[in-house]
C-alpha cells in the first residue's frame, strides 16, 4: 500500500513530502513543523517502525490522528485563504467567497472545539484546544490585516513571514508615546485637508480624505528605514493625497502650496510650470534619532503609473553612483491608485524589472491608496482579478490588505513591509482599503454613479476621529489633548496662509536641485553654439587598441575575434565606421570620468549586429566588456539588454538620467518606430518636463530610421512626431550621416555645461556602407556639424541645390554619380532641432546661381522633416519638395512597390519635369 495513505483526509503531497523530510533530517524542517511532528509522535501509533511506514491497515488509524491532520489543513486554509475573510473594508461588506473557513469544510465539528491538538505547535502556541487555535488564526489572518504570501516559493521567506505574523497575532503593539505620535500625524493629515476645503472652496486638490492613514504610515516608514541605514528615499505617487504628503512628510512649506492655489505667476519666464499636484520636491529630513536623510518625490503627469518607472530609474542611478556597496541604502516607494495599478500595463513592465540585473533596486514598497472606485468606475468593472494588487504575484511578492480606518494596523503593516524588503531585497505590496470622500476631484458629484456608497461615506467617521476615540477609551489622551493638537496645527496653517498672501509670484524649487546645481537651464541660442568635443588622436589610438584586443586566455568564436580585431585595422587605415564612432565616443567620455549607460532591446550586440559592446566567451558565455578597460580612473560603462518593453524601460532610463547628469544615458529602440510604445514618456517628460518642472535631462534616444524596403513597421522612426514636439529650447534632434559627426554629437551631450534630451535617427544600411567612414583627424580635431556642405560642388556651376537629411543623402549621391550631374549640390542638414537657420541661409546665398532649390526626403510628404521646415524656415515654402506622396502608412509592404516609390523620389530630385505631386491614385 501507499506509505502515505494513512494521512487519509490530509493525504496531500505537501504533508507527505514534509513528513518524509522530517524523518530523514529533522533539522531541515522549519521549526514550527518540527515541533508539530515531535509533539505528534506517529511512532507511538506504531505506524512508523525504524523510520519506515508499517503495512498496517490505514482504516485502523485512531480518529485523533486523522483530526490532527485536519487541523493542519485548517491552518493551511487560513494561511492560504484567510485574506478573503478579513475585516479590511471600512465602508462596504466583503464579497462572499466559497468555500469558507468553517471547520465543517475541513472535516471537523463543534464537538472537536475543546479537543487539544498538537497542531498548535505550528502556530507557536503548543498543544491547544481547537477553539484557541481558531481564535489565533482569526486574529492573525482575518482581522484588519489580510496577508497573501503562500504562493511564495522560497521556504525561508514563508517561514519569516509566519514568524512575524504569529507574534502578537499580527497586531500592532505601540506604547503611549508612539500612539500619540501616530495620532499627531493623522490629525495633521485630516486638518490639512479640512483647511484646504474651507479656504479654497471648489478648487481641485485631489484630497486624501478616506485614506489619511497613509501619512502616519509614510512617516513611520521613513523613521524606521533610517534606523536600518537607509539614506535616501525616492517616491512616486499620483495626484491624490500628493499635497498632503508634500507638506506633512516632505516638509514643503504650506505657504508655497497656498501660493500655488492662488494661481500666481511664476518668477521665471523660461519656466511655464504645472498644476500644484504634479510638482516634485527634494528635501533633507532629520529623523527622530538624529539621522539625516534625503527624500525625493518625483514630478508626475496625470498619466497614471508613469512615474513608477522613473522612480526605479532614479533609485538605480543613486544606487550605482553613491551606494554601489549596498543598494538597499536607497529605498523606492511607489504609491498607486487601485484603478490604475490594475488597469495600466506599465505596472506589469515595471514589476518585471524587479529582479533584472540592469534594473533591480533591491525591492520597492508599493502602497495602493484603494478608493474602491476609479473616477466613476466601480471596482468590479475595473478588473477581472480578485484584488487590484494581483500583479504582485508576477514576482511572488507578499501582499498586505489593510483597513485604512485602523491606523495602527496600517503603520504595523508598512513596518512589516519594510522589514521584509530589507531582509530579502524584494518588492512588497500594501493594499490600503479606504474610500474617497468626494468625487474624483472636489468639483465632481460621486452620487451620480455610486449613490449607495456615498450615503455610507457621508455618515462615516474619518480615521482620525475613530483613532482618537480609541485612545481616549484607552486612557492615552483626553479631549483637551486632542483639542490642542487641532488648534496648534491650524494656527500654523493660518500663519502660512497669511505669509503666502504677501508673495507676488510663485517660486518653484527644482527637483533634486543639488544634483543639478552645476548645470544651468539654457535657451536656444546657447544650444546653437559649438561645444569643444575634440580628443587627442594618441588617446583615441589607445582606446582603439583596448577595444580591439580580447583576453588571450579565453576562447571566442572566430567571427567575433575577426570583428573585434578589425577595429584596430580601421583605425590604422584611417577609415572608421559607425560602430567605431560609438566605441570611440564612449571610450573617450569614460576616460574623462563620465559614466555611460546603454539600455534597450538587444543593445549589447546591437539589433543589426554592429556594436558588440559585450563579447561572450564561447564555452562559458562569460561576458567581456572591453570598454571597462580603458583606464584605471575611468567612469563605468554599463550596457543591458532590456526586457521587451519600451514604455517601462524608457521611463526607467529617463529617470536614471534625471538623477545622474554625469552619465551618458542612452535608450535605443530595436527599430525607431517601436518608440511609439513609450509615447507618454516622450510627451509628458522628454519634450516638456524642463518647462513644466525645472527638470533638465540628458537622455539620448537612438532610433533606427531609413527606407530599405522592410515594410511599414521597420522603416520610419516617425521623425515628424519628434519634430512636432520641438519648441524653444526643449531638446536636440539630429539625423547624422557620418561616423565623425555621431562621435562629436555624443560627446557634446556630456561636454556641454547643460543637459537637453537628444533624439538621434540612426541608420541601418549605413552601418557597413563603404562610404560611411571618417578619418582619425575628423574624430580628433573636428566638431559636431549641424549642416554639412557639399565639398565636391563648384558653387558657380550649381543649378540645383538639394537639402537632405540622413541616409537618403547616400542614395542621392549614388544617383548623382551615375548621372554625372556636377550641377547638383547635396547639402546635409544634420541637426533638425534647433534648426541651423542662419547656416541654411548662408548656403542658399553661397549657391546664388541655383535656380532650383529642393527639399528631398524619402518619407511621405505628410511625414519626415518637410512640415518641420515649413514651420521654422520661411524660405521652405518656396522649396521644391521631392518626397513620396502622402500615405497613411510610412512604407509599402511590397519590396517591389517600395523600391519603385523610392526611385520615383530620386528621379524627381534630379528632374523636376517628373512631377511627383500628390495624386488621388497612388502608384
Tab-separated table of C-alpha atoms in Angstrom, residues 51 89 109 270 280 405 510 901 910:
chain	number	residue	atom	x	y	z
A	51	UNK	CA	11.933	5.132	10.161
A	89	UNK	CA	-13.221	47.172	4.154
A	109	UNK	CA	-17.122	19.592	14.014
A	270	UNK	CA	11.769	80.425	-19.096
A	280	UNK	CA	8.228	67.255	-7.489
A	405	UNK	CA	-9.545	53.171	9.189
A	510	UNK	CA	13.715	72.416	-8.749
A	901	UNK	CA	8.316	54.672	-54.944
A	910	UNK	CA	17.211	65.306	-60.499
